[in-house]
N, CA, C and O of each residue as an XYZ file, in Angstrom:
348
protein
N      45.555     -3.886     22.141
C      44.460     -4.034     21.209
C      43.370     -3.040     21.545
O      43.171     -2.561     22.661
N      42.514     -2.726     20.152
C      41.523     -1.981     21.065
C      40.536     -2.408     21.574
O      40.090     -3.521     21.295
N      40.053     -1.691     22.332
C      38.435     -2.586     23.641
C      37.290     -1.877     22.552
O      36.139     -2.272     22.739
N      37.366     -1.472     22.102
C      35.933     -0.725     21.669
C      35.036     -1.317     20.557
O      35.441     -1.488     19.407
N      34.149     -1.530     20.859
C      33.175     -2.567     20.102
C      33.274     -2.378     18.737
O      33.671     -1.317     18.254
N      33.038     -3.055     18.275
C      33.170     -3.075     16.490
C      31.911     -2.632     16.174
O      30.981     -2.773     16.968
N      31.742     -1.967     14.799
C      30.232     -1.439     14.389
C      29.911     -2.693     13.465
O      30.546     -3.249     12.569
N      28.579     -2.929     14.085
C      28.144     -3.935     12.995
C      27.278     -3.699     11.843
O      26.731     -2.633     11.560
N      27.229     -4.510     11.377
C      26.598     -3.605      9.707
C      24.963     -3.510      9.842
O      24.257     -4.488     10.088
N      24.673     -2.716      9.724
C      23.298     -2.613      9.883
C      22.333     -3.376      8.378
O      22.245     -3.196      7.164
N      21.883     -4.087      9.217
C      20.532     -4.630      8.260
C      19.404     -4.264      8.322
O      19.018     -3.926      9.441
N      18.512     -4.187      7.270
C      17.361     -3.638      6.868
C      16.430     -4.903      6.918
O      16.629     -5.834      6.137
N      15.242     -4.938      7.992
C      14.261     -6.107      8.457
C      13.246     -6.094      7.742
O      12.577     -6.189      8.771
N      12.403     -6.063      6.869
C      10.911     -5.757      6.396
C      10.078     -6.540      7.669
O      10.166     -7.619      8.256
N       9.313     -5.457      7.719
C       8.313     -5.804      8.668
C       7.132     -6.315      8.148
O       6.213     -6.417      8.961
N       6.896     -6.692      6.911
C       5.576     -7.216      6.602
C       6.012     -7.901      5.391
O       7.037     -7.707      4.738
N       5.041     -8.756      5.191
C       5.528    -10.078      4.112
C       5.151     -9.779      2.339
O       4.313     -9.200      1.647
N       6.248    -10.509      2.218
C       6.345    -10.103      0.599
C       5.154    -10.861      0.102
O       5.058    -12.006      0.545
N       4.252    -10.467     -0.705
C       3.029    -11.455     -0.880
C       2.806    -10.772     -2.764
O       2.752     -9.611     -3.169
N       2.713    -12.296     -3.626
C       2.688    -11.769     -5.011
C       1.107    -11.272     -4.783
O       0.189    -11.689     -4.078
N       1.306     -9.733     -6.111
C       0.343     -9.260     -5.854
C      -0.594     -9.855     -6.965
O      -1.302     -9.002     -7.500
N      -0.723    -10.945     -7.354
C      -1.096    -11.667     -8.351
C      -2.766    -12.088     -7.650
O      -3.933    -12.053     -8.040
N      -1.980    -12.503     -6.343
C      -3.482    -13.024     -5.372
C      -3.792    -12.646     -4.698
O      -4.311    -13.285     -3.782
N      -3.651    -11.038     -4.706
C      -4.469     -9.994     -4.048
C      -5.507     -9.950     -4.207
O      -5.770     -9.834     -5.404
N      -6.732     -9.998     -3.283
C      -8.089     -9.834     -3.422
C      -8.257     -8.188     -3.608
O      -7.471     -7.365     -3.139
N      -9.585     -7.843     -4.481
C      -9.951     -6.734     -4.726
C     -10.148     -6.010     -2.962
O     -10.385     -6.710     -1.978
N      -9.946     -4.216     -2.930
C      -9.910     -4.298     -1.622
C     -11.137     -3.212     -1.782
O     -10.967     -2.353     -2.648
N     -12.525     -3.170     -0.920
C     -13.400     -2.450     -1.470
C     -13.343     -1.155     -0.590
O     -13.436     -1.296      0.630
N     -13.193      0.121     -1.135
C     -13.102      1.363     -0.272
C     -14.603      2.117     -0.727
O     -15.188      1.897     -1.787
N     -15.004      2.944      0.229
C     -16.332      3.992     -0.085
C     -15.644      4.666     -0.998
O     -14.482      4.517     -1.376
N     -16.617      5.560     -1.375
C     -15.966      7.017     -2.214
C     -15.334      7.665     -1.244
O     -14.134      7.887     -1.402
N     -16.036      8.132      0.035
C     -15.333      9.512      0.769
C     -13.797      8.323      0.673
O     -12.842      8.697     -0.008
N     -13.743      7.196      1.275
C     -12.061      6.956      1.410
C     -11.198      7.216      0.375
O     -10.203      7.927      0.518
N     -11.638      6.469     -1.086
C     -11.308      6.923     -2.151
C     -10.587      8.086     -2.172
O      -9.367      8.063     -2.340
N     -11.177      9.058     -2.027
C     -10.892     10.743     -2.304
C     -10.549     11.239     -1.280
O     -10.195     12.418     -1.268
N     -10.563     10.388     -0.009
C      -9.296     11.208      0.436
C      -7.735     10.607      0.426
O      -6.622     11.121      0.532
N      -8.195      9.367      0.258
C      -6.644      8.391     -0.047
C      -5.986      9.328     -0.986
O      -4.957      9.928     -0.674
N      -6.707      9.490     -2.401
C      -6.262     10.779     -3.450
C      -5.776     11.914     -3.339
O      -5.000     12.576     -4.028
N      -6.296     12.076     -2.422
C      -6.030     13.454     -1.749
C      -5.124     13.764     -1.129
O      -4.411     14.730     -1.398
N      -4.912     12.689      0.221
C      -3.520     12.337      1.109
C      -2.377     12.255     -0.023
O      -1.334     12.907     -0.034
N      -2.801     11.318     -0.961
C      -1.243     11.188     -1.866
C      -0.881     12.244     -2.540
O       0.281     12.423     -2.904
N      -1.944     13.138     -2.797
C      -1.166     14.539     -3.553
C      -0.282     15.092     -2.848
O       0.788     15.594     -3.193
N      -0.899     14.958     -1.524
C      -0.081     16.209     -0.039
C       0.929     15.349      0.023
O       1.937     16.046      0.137
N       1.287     14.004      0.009
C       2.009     13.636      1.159
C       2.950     12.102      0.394
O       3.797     11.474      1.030
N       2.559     11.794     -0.953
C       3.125     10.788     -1.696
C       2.772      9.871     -1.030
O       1.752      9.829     -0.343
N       3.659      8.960     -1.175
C       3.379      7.339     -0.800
C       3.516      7.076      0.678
O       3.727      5.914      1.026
N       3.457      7.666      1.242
C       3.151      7.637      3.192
C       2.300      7.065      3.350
O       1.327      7.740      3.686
N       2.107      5.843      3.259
C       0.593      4.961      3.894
C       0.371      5.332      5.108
O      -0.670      5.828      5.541
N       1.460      5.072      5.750
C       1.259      5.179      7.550
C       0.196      6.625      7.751
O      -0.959      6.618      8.178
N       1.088      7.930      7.250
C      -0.126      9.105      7.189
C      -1.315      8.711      6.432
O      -2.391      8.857      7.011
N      -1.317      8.271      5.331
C      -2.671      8.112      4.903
C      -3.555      7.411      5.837
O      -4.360      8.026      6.537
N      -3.422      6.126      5.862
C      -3.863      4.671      6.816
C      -4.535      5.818      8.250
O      -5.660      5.845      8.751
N      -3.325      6.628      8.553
C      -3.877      7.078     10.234
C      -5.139      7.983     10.144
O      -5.713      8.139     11.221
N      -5.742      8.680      8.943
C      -6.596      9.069      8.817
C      -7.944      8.468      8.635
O      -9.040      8.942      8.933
N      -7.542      6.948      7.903
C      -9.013      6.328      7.797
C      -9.116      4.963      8.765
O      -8.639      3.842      8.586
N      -9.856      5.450      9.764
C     -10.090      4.439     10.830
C     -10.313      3.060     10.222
O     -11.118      2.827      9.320
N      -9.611      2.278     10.738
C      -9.712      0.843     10.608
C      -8.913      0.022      9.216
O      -9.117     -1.161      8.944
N      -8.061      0.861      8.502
C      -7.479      0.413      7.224
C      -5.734      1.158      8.020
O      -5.305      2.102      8.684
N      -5.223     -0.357      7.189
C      -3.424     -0.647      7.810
C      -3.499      0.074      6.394
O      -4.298      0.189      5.464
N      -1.485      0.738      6.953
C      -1.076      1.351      5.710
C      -0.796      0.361      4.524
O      -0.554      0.757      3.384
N      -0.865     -1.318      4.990
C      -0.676     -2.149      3.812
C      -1.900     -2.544      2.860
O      -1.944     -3.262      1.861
N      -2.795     -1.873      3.484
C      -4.551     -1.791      2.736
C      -4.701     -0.814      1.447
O      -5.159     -0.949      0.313
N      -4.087      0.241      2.184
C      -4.167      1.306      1.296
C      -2.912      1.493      0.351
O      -3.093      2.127     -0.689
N      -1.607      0.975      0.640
C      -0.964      0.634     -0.481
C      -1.622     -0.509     -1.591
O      -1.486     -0.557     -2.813
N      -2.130     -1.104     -0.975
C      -2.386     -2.326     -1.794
C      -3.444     -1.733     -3.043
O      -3.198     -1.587     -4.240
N      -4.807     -1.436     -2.222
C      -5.844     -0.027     -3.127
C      -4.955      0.482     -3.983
O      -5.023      0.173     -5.173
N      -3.733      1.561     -3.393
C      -3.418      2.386     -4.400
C      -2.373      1.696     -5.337
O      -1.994      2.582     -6.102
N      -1.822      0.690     -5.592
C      -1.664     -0.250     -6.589
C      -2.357     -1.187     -7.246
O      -1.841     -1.841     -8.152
N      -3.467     -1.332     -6.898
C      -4.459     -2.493     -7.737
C      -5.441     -1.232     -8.027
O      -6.401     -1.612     -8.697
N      -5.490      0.096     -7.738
C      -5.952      0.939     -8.570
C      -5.702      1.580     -9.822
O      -6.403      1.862    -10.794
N      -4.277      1.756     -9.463
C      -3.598      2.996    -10.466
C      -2.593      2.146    -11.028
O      -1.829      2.660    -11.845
N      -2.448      0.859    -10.717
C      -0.961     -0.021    -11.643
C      -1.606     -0.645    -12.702
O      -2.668     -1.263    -12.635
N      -1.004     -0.480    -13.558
C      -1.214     -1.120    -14.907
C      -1.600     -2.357    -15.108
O      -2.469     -2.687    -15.914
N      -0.679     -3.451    -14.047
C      -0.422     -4.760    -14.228
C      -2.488     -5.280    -13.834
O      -3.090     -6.310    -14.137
N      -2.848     -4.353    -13.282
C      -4.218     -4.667    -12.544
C      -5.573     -4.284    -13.900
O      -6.688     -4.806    -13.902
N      -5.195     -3.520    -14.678
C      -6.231     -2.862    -15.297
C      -6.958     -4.088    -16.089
O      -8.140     -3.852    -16.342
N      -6.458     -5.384    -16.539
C      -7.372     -5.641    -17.225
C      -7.996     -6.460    -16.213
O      -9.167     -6.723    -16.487
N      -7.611     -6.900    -15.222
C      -8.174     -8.359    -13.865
C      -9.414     -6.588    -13.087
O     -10.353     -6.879    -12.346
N      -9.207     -5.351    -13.358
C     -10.046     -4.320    -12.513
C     -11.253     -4.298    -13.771
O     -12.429     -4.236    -13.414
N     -11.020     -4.336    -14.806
C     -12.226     -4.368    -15.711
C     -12.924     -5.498    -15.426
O     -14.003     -5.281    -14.874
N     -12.635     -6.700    -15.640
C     -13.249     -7.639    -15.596
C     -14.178     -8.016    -14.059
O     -15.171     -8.743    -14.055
N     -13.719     -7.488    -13.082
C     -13.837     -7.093    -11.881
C     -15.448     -6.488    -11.511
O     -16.405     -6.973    -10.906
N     -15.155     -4.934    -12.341
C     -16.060     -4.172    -12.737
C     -17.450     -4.722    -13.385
O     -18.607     -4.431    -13.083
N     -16.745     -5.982    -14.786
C     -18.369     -5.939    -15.767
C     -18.955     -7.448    -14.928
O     -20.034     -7.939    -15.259
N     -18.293     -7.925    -14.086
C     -18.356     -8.924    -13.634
C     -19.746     -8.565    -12.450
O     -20.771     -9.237    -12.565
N     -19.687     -7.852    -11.733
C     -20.098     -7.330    -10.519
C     -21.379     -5.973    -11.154
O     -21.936     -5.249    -10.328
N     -21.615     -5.859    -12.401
C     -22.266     -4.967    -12.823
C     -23.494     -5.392    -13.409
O     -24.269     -4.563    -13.888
């Protein structure tokens, strides 16, 4: 028979929790973060981890979160109301 270990199937772990983004709290960034979060994503796409390592104190799941409750659709009318709410 053979001795040699069998390959086992590799599984894929998520390291951070699936959370509906329904009850995401608004996440508040300055302008300079803003524009450079914008900025990072032109250079570098959806790399939170690079983005995140540039702005002290925000996880790359901060700034994904920003750049989907910014720019996703599903958010635009709960970001208006947000807006005239707070204005």
């Amino acid at each position: 028979m053979d001795k040699r270990p069998r390959k086992q199937a590799k599984t894929r772990r998520s390291t951070s929790e699936e959370v509906s983004s329904i009850e995401w709290d608004f996440i508040k960034m300055t302008e300079q973060e803003e524009d450079l979060i914008c900025r990072m994503y032109r250079l570098v796409g959806d790399r939170w981890d690079l983005i995140a390592g540039r702005i002290p104190g925000r996880k790359p799941e901060d700034i994904e979160r920003f750049w989907i409750m910014r720019h996703g659709e599903v958010f635009a009318e709960k970001r208006n109301k947000h807006r005239t709410k707070n204005s």
